[in-house]
Short mmCIF file of C-alpha atoms and ligand atoms in Angstrom, two decimals:
data_model
loop_
_atom_site.label_atom_id
_atom_site.label_comp_id
_atom_site.label_asym_id
_atom_site.label_seq_id
_atom_site.Cartn_x
_atom_site.Cartn_y
_atom_site.Cartn_z
CA MET A 799 70.13 88.03 129.59
CA SER A 800 69.55 87.89 125.83
CA HIS A 801 69.35 90.91 123.49
CA THR A 802 68.50 90.84 119.80
CA PHE A 803 70.02 93.07 117.08
CA ASP A 804 70.24 93.03 113.32
CA ILE A 805 74.03 93.34 113.31
CA VAL A 806 76.74 92.84 115.94
CA ILE A 807 80.17 94.36 115.27
CA ILE A 808 83.09 93.05 117.33
CA GLY A 809 85.88 95.65 117.53
CA GLY A 810 85.56 99.39 118.07
CA GLY A 811 88.73 100.62 116.36
CA VAL A 812 88.47 103.24 113.62
CA VAL A 813 87.15 100.68 111.12
CA GLY A 814 84.56 99.08 113.44
CA LEU A 815 83.28 102.49 114.61
CA THR A 816 83.02 103.76 111.02
CA THR A 817 81.17 100.61 109.92
CA ALA A 818 78.71 100.97 112.81
CA LEU A 819 78.06 104.66 112.18
CA ALA A 820 77.65 104.23 108.43
CA LEU A 821 75.22 101.33 108.84
CA ALA A 822 73.25 103.24 111.46
CA GLN A 823 72.98 106.32 109.25
CA LYS A 824 72.25 104.58 105.95
CA THR A 825 69.81 101.92 107.20
CA SER A 826 67.29 101.45 110.00
CA LEU A 827 69.06 98.30 111.23
CA THR A 828 69.88 97.95 114.93
CA ILE A 829 73.59 97.56 115.64
CA ALA A 830 75.51 96.41 118.70
CA LEU A 831 79.20 97.30 118.95
CA ILE A 832 81.39 95.31 121.32
CA ASP A 833 84.94 96.10 122.44
CA THR A 834 87.15 94.66 125.15
CA LYS A 835 88.36 98.21 125.89
CA LYS A 836 86.42 101.16 127.30
CA LEU A 837 85.01 103.26 124.45
CA SER A 838 84.92 106.93 125.39
CA PRO A 839 84.62 110.06 123.24
CA GLU A 840 86.91 111.84 125.68
CA TRP A 841 89.94 113.38 123.97
CA LYS A 842 92.88 115.12 125.62
CA LYS A 843 94.35 118.02 123.70
CA GLU A 844 97.54 118.40 125.75
CA ASN A 845 99.57 115.60 124.18
CA TYR A 846 99.71 114.16 120.71
CA ASP A 847 98.55 110.53 120.51
CA PHE A 848 101.47 108.25 119.56
CA ARG A 849 99.31 106.48 116.96
CA VAL A 850 98.74 108.62 113.89
CA SER A 851 97.70 107.78 110.34
CA ALA A 852 98.04 109.42 106.96
CA ILE A 853 94.38 109.72 105.97
CA SER A 854 93.63 109.76 102.24
CA LEU A 855 91.16 112.02 100.46
CA ALA A 856 88.80 109.06 99.97
CA SER A 857 88.81 108.42 103.74
CA GLN A 858 88.25 112.15 104.36
CA HIS A 859 85.17 111.96 102.11
CA ILE A 860 83.86 109.00 104.14
CA PHE A 861 84.18 111.07 107.33
CA GLU A 862 82.57 114.09 105.62
CA ASN A 863 79.64 112.00 104.43
CA LEU A 864 79.15 110.64 107.96
CA GLY A 865 79.21 114.19 109.38
CA VAL A 866 82.33 113.66 111.52
CA TRP A 867 84.99 115.46 109.47
CA ASP A 868 84.29 118.90 111.00
CA ALA A 869 84.72 117.45 114.51
CA ILE A 870 87.97 115.77 113.46
CA LYS A 871 89.27 118.98 111.87
CA PHE A 872 88.20 121.07 114.85
CA LYS A 873 90.17 118.83 117.23
CA ARG A 874 93.44 118.55 115.31
CA VAL A 875 94.65 117.56 111.84
CA SER A 876 97.74 118.35 109.82
CA ALA A 877 97.32 118.70 106.06
CA TYR A 878 100.50 117.68 104.26
CA GLU A 879 101.23 119.32 100.95
CA LYS A 880 104.31 117.48 99.78
CA MET A 881 105.88 114.08 100.17
CA GLN A 882 109.55 113.31 99.63
CA VAL A 883 110.82 109.75 99.22
CA TRP A 884 114.46 108.79 98.77
CA ASP A 885 117.05 106.17 99.62
CA GLU A 886 120.72 106.31 100.53
CA SER A 887 122.01 106.02 96.99
CA SER A 888 119.48 107.73 94.72
CA GLY A 889 117.83 111.08 94.20
CA THR A 890 114.61 112.20 95.85
CA ILE A 891 111.14 111.81 94.38
CA GLU A 892 108.90 114.66 95.36
CA PHE A 893 105.12 114.55 95.19
CA ASP A 894 103.46 117.96 95.34
CA CYS A 895 99.71 118.51 95.72
CA GLU A 896 99.94 121.62 93.53
CA LYS A 897 100.82 119.40 90.56
CA ILE A 898 97.33 117.91 90.62
CA GLY A 899 95.57 121.12 91.61
CA ALA A 900 94.89 119.96 95.17
CA LYS A 901 95.38 121.80 98.45
CA SER A 902 96.92 118.79 100.19
CA LEU A 903 97.94 115.18 99.59
CA GLY A 904 96.06 114.07 102.69
CA HIS A 905 95.98 114.65 106.45
CA ILE A 906 98.06 113.28 109.28
CA ILE A 907 95.56 112.56 112.07
CA GLU A 908 95.88 111.04 115.52
CA GLU A 909 93.88 107.84 116.02
CA ALA A 910 92.47 109.25 119.28
CA VAL A 911 91.05 112.25 117.38
CA ILE A 912 89.27 110.03 114.85
CA ARG A 913 87.94 107.58 117.43
CA SER A 914 86.68 110.35 119.70
CA SER A 915 84.90 112.15 116.84
CA LEU A 916 83.28 108.93 115.61
CA LEU A 917 82.16 108.06 119.15
CA GLU A 918 80.63 111.54 119.71
CA MET A 919 78.46 110.98 116.63
CA ILE A 920 77.71 107.35 117.57
CA MET A 921 76.39 108.51 120.96
CA THR A 922 73.70 110.52 119.12
CA GLN A 923 72.60 107.50 117.09
CA LYS A 924 69.56 105.73 118.53
CA ASN A 925 70.14 102.47 116.65
CA ILE A 926 73.69 101.80 117.92
CA PHE A 927 74.17 100.04 121.28
CA LEU A 928 77.65 100.03 122.83
CA TYR A 929 78.96 97.11 124.88
CA ASP A 930 82.44 98.11 125.94
CA ASP A 931 84.92 96.88 128.52
CA ILE A 932 83.56 93.40 127.95
CA ASN A 933 84.97 90.05 126.77
CA VAL A 934 83.30 87.83 124.21
CA VAL A 935 83.58 84.23 125.34
CA SER A 936 81.93 82.37 122.47
CA ILE A 937 80.25 82.72 119.10
CA GLU A 938 77.64 80.28 117.80
CA LYS A 939 76.67 80.59 114.16
CA ASN A 940 73.34 78.89 113.35
CA ILE A 941 71.21 78.79 110.21
CA GLU A 942 68.91 81.57 111.43
CA SER A 943 71.21 83.72 113.58
CA VAL A 944 74.55 84.28 115.29
CA VAL A 945 74.75 84.22 119.08
CA VAL A 946 77.59 86.18 120.68
CA LYS A 947 78.11 85.39 124.35
CA THR A 948 79.95 87.55 126.87
CA GLN A 949 80.32 86.62 130.56
CA GLU A 950 77.00 88.28 131.42
CA LYS A 951 75.08 88.80 128.20
CA GLU A 952 73.94 87.02 125.10
CA LEU A 953 73.64 89.08 121.91
CA GLU A 954 71.75 87.50 119.03
CA CYS A 955 72.02 88.93 115.52
CA LYS A 956 71.48 88.20 111.83
CA LEU A 957 74.96 89.32 110.76
CA LEU A 958 78.27 89.43 112.61
CA ILE A 959 81.00 91.84 111.49
CA ALA A 960 84.54 91.20 112.72
CA ALA A 961 86.56 94.42 113.11
CA ASP A 962 88.78 93.15 115.90
CA GLY A 963 92.16 93.96 114.38
CA GLY A 964 95.15 92.04 113.02
CA ASN A 965 95.08 89.22 115.57
CA SER A 966 91.33 88.80 115.03
CA TRP A 967 89.90 86.34 117.53
CA VAL A 968 86.64 86.18 115.56
CA ARG A 969 88.48 85.24 112.36
CA GLU A 970 90.20 82.44 114.24
CA GLN A 971 86.98 81.20 115.91
CA MET A 972 85.22 81.11 112.54
CA GLY A 973 88.05 79.00 111.09
CA ILE A 974 89.15 81.49 108.44
CA SER A 975 92.80 80.97 107.57
CA ILE A 976 95.20 83.70 106.52
CA ASN A 977 98.10 84.04 104.12
CA GLN A 978 100.85 85.72 106.03
CA MET A 979 104.43 86.87 105.78
CA ASP A 980 106.74 88.32 108.38
CA TYR A 981 108.06 91.63 107.01
CA GLN A 982 111.04 91.08 109.36
CA HIS A 983 110.61 94.61 110.54
CA THR A 984 109.51 96.11 113.82
CA ALA A 985 108.12 99.63 113.65
CA ILE A 986 109.25 102.07 116.32
CA VAL A 987 106.73 104.83 116.78
CA CYS A 988 107.03 108.09 118.73
CA ASN A 989 106.65 111.85 118.35
CA VAL A 990 109.74 114.06 118.12
CA GLN A 991 110.65 117.74 118.20
CA THR A 992 112.82 118.88 115.29
CA GLU A 993 115.24 121.80 114.99
CA PHE A 994 113.73 123.03 111.71
CA SER A 995 110.13 123.24 110.50
CA HIS A 996 108.68 120.25 108.65
CA GLU A 997 106.94 122.67 106.27
CA TYR A 998 103.99 120.28 106.01
CA THR A 999 106.06 117.76 104.06
CA ALA A 1000 105.93 114.02 104.79
CA LYS A 1001 109.37 112.50 104.40
CA GLN A 1002 110.38 108.89 103.99
CA LYS A 1003 113.97 107.73 103.70
CA PHE A 1004 114.73 104.12 102.80
CA LEU A 1005 117.73 103.24 104.96
CA ASN A 1006 119.59 99.97 104.35
CA SER A 1007 117.79 98.50 107.37
CA GLY A 1008 114.29 99.77 106.47
CA PRO A 1009 112.15 102.88 105.93
CA LEU A 1010 112.13 105.86 108.31
CA ALA A 1011 109.10 108.14 107.96
CA PHE A 1012 108.55 111.59 109.42
CA LEU A 1013 104.89 112.60 109.38
CA PRO A 1014 104.27 116.32 109.97
CA LEU A 1015 101.94 117.12 112.88
CA SER A 1016 100.04 120.39 113.38
CA ASP A 1017 102.93 121.99 115.28
CA THR A 1018 105.53 122.82 112.61
CA HIS A 1019 108.40 121.43 114.71
CA THR A 1020 106.73 118.17 115.77
CA CYS A 1021 106.65 114.96 113.70
CA SER A 1022 105.36 111.47 114.30
CA ILE A 1023 108.02 108.99 113.26
CA VAL A 1024 107.64 105.41 112.08
CA TRP A 1025 111.05 103.73 111.94
CA SER A 1026 110.92 100.18 110.59
CA VAL A 1027 113.99 98.09 111.37
CA PRO A 1028 114.91 94.42 111.95
CA GLN A 1029 114.06 93.21 115.46
CA SER A 1030 117.70 93.22 116.67
CA GLU A 1031 118.09 96.88 115.72
CA ALA A 1032 114.71 97.72 117.24
CA ASP A 1033 115.85 96.16 120.54
CA LEU A 1034 118.85 98.49 120.56
CA LEU A 1035 116.87 101.61 119.62
CA LEU A 1036 114.20 100.85 122.22
CA THR A 1037 116.69 100.50 125.05
CA GLN A 1038 118.64 103.68 124.23
CA SER A 1039 118.20 106.71 126.48
CA ASP A 1040 116.03 109.46 124.96
CA GLU A 1041 119.17 111.56 124.29
CA ASP A 1042 120.96 108.68 122.50
CA PHE A 1043 117.82 107.85 120.50
CA CYS A 1044 117.60 111.48 119.32
CA VAL A 1045 121.25 111.28 118.21
CA SER A 1046 120.56 108.00 116.34
CA LEU A 1047 117.57 109.60 114.66
CA THR A 1048 119.53 112.74 113.74
CA ASN A 1049 122.32 110.57 112.31
CA ALA A 1050 119.82 108.57 110.26
CA GLY A 1051 119.94 111.62 108.04
CA ILE A 1052 116.75 113.59 107.44
CA HIS A 1053 119.00 116.66 107.19
CA SER A 1054 116.30 119.15 106.22
CA LEU A 1055 114.76 118.79 109.71
CA GLY A 1056 118.04 119.51 111.52
CA LYS A 1057 118.69 117.95 114.90
CA ILE A 1058 116.12 115.86 116.72
CA LEU A 1059 115.72 117.74 119.98
CA SER A 1060 113.44 115.50 122.04
CA THR A 1061 111.25 112.43 121.87
CA THR A 1062 108.18 111.05 123.58
CA GLN A 1063 108.03 107.48 124.84
CA ARG A 1064 108.77 104.91 122.09
CA TYR A 1065 106.33 102.12 121.18
CA SER A 1066 107.01 99.14 118.95
CA PHE A 1067 104.87 97.10 116.55
CA PRO A 1068 106.09 93.87 114.93
CA LEU A 1069 105.07 94.08 111.27
CA ARG A 1070 103.38 91.18 109.52
CA MET A 1071 101.48 90.98 106.25
CA ARG A 1072 98.23 89.07 106.70
CA HIS A 1073 95.47 88.44 104.21
CA ALA A 1074 92.37 86.43 105.09
CA GLU A 1075 91.63 83.58 102.65
CA SER A 1076 88.01 84.66 102.68
CA TYR A 1077 86.41 87.86 103.94
CA VAL A 1078 82.94 86.37 104.33
CA GLN A 1079 80.88 83.40 105.36
CA THR A 1080 77.11 83.18 105.63
CA ARG A 1081 76.18 85.74 108.36
CA LEU A 1082 79.80 86.92 108.76
CA ALA A 1083 82.05 89.60 107.23
CA LEU A 1084 85.59 90.68 108.14
CA VAL A 1085 86.66 94.32 107.77
CA GLY A 1086 89.87 96.29 108.34
CA ASP A 1087 92.91 94.71 109.96
CA ALA A 1088 90.84 91.60 110.76
CA ALA A 1089 90.93 90.94 106.99
CA HIS A 1090 94.39 92.33 106.13
CA THR A 1091 97.46 93.95 107.66
CA ILE A 1092 100.09 95.80 105.67
CA HIS A 1093 103.51 97.41 106.20
CA PRO A 1094 103.05 101.05 107.24
CA LEU A 1095 105.53 102.28 104.61
CA ALA A 1096 102.68 103.19 102.25
CA GLY A 1097 100.41 104.61 104.97
CA GLN A 1098 97.43 102.63 103.65
CA GLY A 1099 96.25 100.23 106.41
CA VAL A 1100 93.39 102.19 107.88
CA ASN A 1101 92.50 103.69 104.49
CA MET A 1102 92.03 100.16 103.13
CA GLY A 1103 89.87 99.28 106.14
CA LEU A 1104 87.69 102.36 105.67
CA LEU A 1105 87.12 101.34 102.05
CA ASP A 1106 86.08 97.88 103.31
CA ALA A 1107 83.57 99.54 105.64
CA ALA A 1108 82.18 101.79 102.89
CA CYS A 1109 81.93 98.90 100.42
CA LEU A 1110 80.21 96.57 102.90
CA VAL A 1111 77.67 99.30 103.67
CA ASP A 1112 77.00 99.72 99.92
CA VAL A 1113 76.41 95.99 99.50
CA ILE A 1114 74.09 95.78 102.54
CA THR A 1115 72.04 98.87 101.56
CA THR A 1116 71.69 97.65 97.97
CA ALA A 1117 70.44 94.27 99.22
CA LEU A 1118 67.95 95.97 101.57
CA ASN A 1119 66.69 98.25 98.78
CA LYS A 1120 66.15 95.22 96.54
CA HIS A 1121 64.50 93.23 99.35
CA ARG A 1122 67.27 90.64 99.26
CA ASP A 1123 68.79 88.87 102.26
CA TYR A 1124 71.77 91.06 103.29
CA THR A 1125 73.23 88.23 105.38
CA SER A 1126 73.39 85.63 102.61
CA LEU A 1127 76.69 84.38 101.24
CA ALA A 1128 75.71 85.51 97.73
CA THR A 1129 75.23 89.11 98.93
CA LEU A 1130 78.34 89.18 101.10
CA ARG A 1131 80.45 87.70 98.31
CA ARG A 1132 79.87 90.94 96.36
CA TYR A 1133 81.69 92.78 99.14
CA GLU A 1134 84.50 90.23 99.07
CA ARG A 1135 84.84 90.45 95.28
CA PHE A 1136 85.19 94.24 95.34
CA ARG A 1137 87.57 94.51 98.26
CA LYS A 1138 89.76 91.41 98.23
CA SER A 1139 91.31 92.06 94.82
CA ASP A 1140 91.86 95.76 95.56
CA ASN A 1141 93.51 94.95 98.89
CA ALA A 1142 95.61 92.15 97.32
CA LEU A 1143 96.93 94.64 94.77
CA MET A 1144 98.02 97.02 97.52
CA LEU A 1145 99.51 94.21 99.66
CA ASN A 1146 101.53 92.90 96.71
CA ALA A 1147 102.68 96.36 95.64
CA VAL A 1148 103.90 97.19 99.15
CA ALA A 1149 105.61 93.79 99.55
CA GLY A 1150 107.41 94.40 96.23
CA PHE A 1151 108.34 97.93 97.24
CA LYS A 1152 109.73 96.72 100.55
CA LYS A 1153 111.77 94.03 98.79
CA ILE A 1154 113.22 96.39 96.19
CA PHE A 1155 114.21 98.95 98.79
CA SER A 1156 115.73 96.49 101.24
CA SER A 1157 117.96 94.78 98.68
CA GLN A 1158 121.59 95.82 98.32
CA ALA A 1159 122.16 93.57 95.29
CA LYS A 1160 123.76 95.66 92.53
CA PRO A 1161 121.30 94.81 89.69
CA LEU A 1162 118.33 95.66 91.92
CA THR A 1163 119.82 98.91 93.24
CA THR A 1164 120.66 99.97 89.67
CA CYS A 1165 117.08 99.23 88.52
CA ARG A 1166 115.74 101.00 91.60
CA ASN A 1167 117.78 104.14 90.95
CA LEU A 1168 116.77 104.18 87.28
CA GLY A 1169 113.13 103.58 88.24
CA LEU A 1170 113.13 106.37 90.81
CA ALA A 1171 114.79 108.78 88.37
CA LEU A 1172 112.21 107.87 85.72
CA ILE A 1173 109.28 108.38 88.10
CA ASN A 1174 110.67 111.67 89.35
CA LYS A 1175 110.99 113.01 85.78
CA SER A 1176 107.50 111.90 84.77
CA ASP A 1177 104.65 114.10 85.98
CA PHE A 1178 102.27 111.56 84.44
CA LEU A 1179 103.57 108.68 86.62
CA LYS A 1180 103.78 110.83 89.75
CA ASN A 1181 100.22 112.08 89.27
CA LYS A 1182 99.04 108.49 88.83
CA PHE A 1183 100.75 107.45 92.11
CA MET A 1184 99.38 110.46 93.96
CA ARG A 1185 95.83 109.96 92.73
CA HIS A 1186 95.88 106.24 93.58
CA ALA A 1187 97.23 106.85 97.10
CA MET A 1188 94.60 109.56 97.65
CA GLY A 1189 91.88 107.09 96.68
CA LEU A 1190 90.94 108.94 93.49
CA ARG A 1191 90.17 106.00 91.24
CA ASP A 1192 87.29 104.28 89.49
CA GLU A 1193 84.58 102.16 91.09
CA MET A 1194 84.85 103.57 94.59
CA PRO A 1195 82.12 102.99 97.23
CA THR A 1196 79.35 105.60 97.49
CA LEU A 1197 80.56 106.95 100.84
CA THR A 1198 83.89 107.99 99.30
CA LEU A 1199 82.21 110.24 96.73
CA CYS A 1200 82.41 113.93 97.44
CA GLN A 1201 78.90 115.29 98.03
CA LYS A 1202 79.97 118.82 97.14
CA ASN A 1203 80.76 117.65 93.62
CA ASN A 1204 84.29 118.97 93.81
CA TRP A 1205 87.44 117.73 95.48
CA ASN A 1206 86.91 119.91 98.52
CA PHE A 1207 90.65 120.34 99.03
C1 LIG B 1673 103.31 101.74 113.10
C2 LIG B 1673 102.06 101.81 112.29
C3 LIG B 1673 101.80 102.93 111.50
C4 LIG B 1673 100.64 103.00 110.72
N1 LIG B 1673 100.42 104.09 109.92
C5 LIG B 1673 99.34 104.12 109.12
C6 LIG B 1673 99.08 105.23 108.23
O1 LIG B 1673 99.83 106.20 108.17
N2 LIG B 1673 97.97 105.19 107.45
C7 LIG B 1673 97.13 104.13 107.47
O2 LIG B 1673 96.14 104.14 106.72
N3 LIG B 1673 97.32 103.09 108.31
C8 LIG B 1673 98.40 103.04 109.12
N4 LIG B 1673 98.60 101.98 109.96
C9 LIG B 1673 97.62 100.89 109.99
C10 LIG B 1673 96.45 101.22 110.89
O3 LIG B 1673 96.90 101.61 112.16
C11 LIG B 1673 95.53 100.00 111.00
O4 LIG B 1673 95.27 99.53 109.71
C12 LIG B 1673 94.22 100.38 111.69
O5 LIG B 1673 94.43 100.83 112.99
C13 LIG B 1673 93.29 99.17 111.73
O6 LIG B 1673 92.08 99.55 112.31
P1 LIG B 1673 91.02 98.46 112.76
O7 LIG B 1673 89.88 99.23 113.33
O8 LIG B 1673 90.78 97.50 111.66
O9 LIG B 1673 91.76 97.61 113.89
P2 LIG B 1673 92.30 98.08 115.31
O10 LIG B 1673 92.71 99.50 115.31
O11 LIG B 1673 93.33 97.07 115.69
O12 LIG B 1673 91.03 97.95 116.26
C14 LIG B 1673 90.57 96.70 116.72
C15 LIG B 1673 89.62 96.93 117.88
O13 LIG B 1673 89.07 95.68 118.24
C16 LIG B 1673 89.13 95.51 119.66
N5 LIG B 1673 89.23 94.08 119.91
C17 LIG B 1673 90.27 93.25 119.65
N6 LIG B 1673 89.97 91.98 120.00
C18 LIG B 1673 88.71 92.01 120.48
C19 LIG B 1673 87.82 91.00 120.99
N7 LIG B 1673 88.18 89.71 121.06
N8 LIG B 1673 86.61 91.38 121.41
C20 LIG B 1673 86.21 92.67 121.35
N9 LIG B 1673 87.01 93.67 120.86
C21 LIG B 1673 88.23 93.33 120.44
C22 LIG B 1673 90.36 96.30 120.09
O14 LIG B 1673 90.26 96.70 121.43
C23 LIG B 1673 90.31 97.49 119.12
O15 LIG B 1673 89.54 98.55 119.64
C24 LIG B 1673 99.74 101.91 110.74
C25 LIG B 1673 99.98 100.80 111.56
C26 LIG B 1673 101.13 100.75 112.32
C27 LIG B 1673 101.40 99.53 113.19
#
């Protein structure tokens, strides 16, 4: 059976869901959203999701403007006020929201909370049609339309948006190549109970083997950890008993949190930098991890994807308002121009950061220690870093602008 839509989005992760909701609210286009998994707004309060993200102020504004922030906040968020970064041989840099007159640096939020809140709002939207628990078997891009075939259905559209994550099948089918680099790290992710309160401070220690981050959750003695290590070390940490893993984590030396008392199940993610050579073709746009993946050390992956979504929506609405073809390469290239350079900057900065912190070569460690000391002494530099990470910079998409005309901290 064949169905016709204006836009089909493949991938219902945070970025695909946000793109669908924003397009549905800002235009009268009809949108189909496809995911291989079941998409349900159901959310279970009892346990923390193992996947959490540090959500920037710009991303918070996107959720506010889409009317989902209150639902997210009502479920569960953790505002973090400070961030401490240090390595084994240098002093600590501390970022404090008070220094820029803000109430927090951002929020640590479980992915399940964001997805559920977006889906609740999507269910109320008459111009979004969900096709979940379904496999796409082929995509045919013609001059006039794109035909997406699943085993049972055929969805025809004017524009296809790929939001199907880092291993994007759509990107591959459409022949878009990627620049990639193995970070030679695997991230171990779990939630742990700590002896002392995290005091709403995000902590990241650069160990010789890679960064270890503690992200404060709403319970003051629970943190989500992201421990990035070479694969051989990850294999060891993943096979340890829970008790031994807690000892390893305690010994890794985030002393201000005391002993690690317990852990949830551990999950692992091999880390790879990917950047699509092009984000667009005629009738096709890539957003989120389908276009780029980044090391989690800067906590920027989903924030970058949400900016892609907001920017693409700006470009499409502008084209519609000017009665231009929103599916043309010329229109979509505007989206690519805005986002590709911004994302490349972040990808390069994080790759450089990772390199500097993983080197034990004396000249580099000396430069690193001097650099860290300099940054820590300079409120100007620290404020610049904080504002950039929070998404407070020039030329941001409309959806990131605060409607209340203040920072709403
Ligand atoms: C350990 C770790 C920690 C991180 N921490 C942070 C952080 O603190 N802050 C931050 O901003 N980012 C963080 N990130 C990055 C962030 O998780 C990703 O950038 C984000 O999840 C990408 O969202 P997405 O919607 O683009 O893709 P995904 O979340 O991968 O969603 C893709 C969706 O597409 C669906 N799909 C896949 N293939 C198909 C197909 N063929 N057909 C139909 N559907 C399909 C999937 O089922 C899924 O629902 C972290 C990542 C990792 C690994």
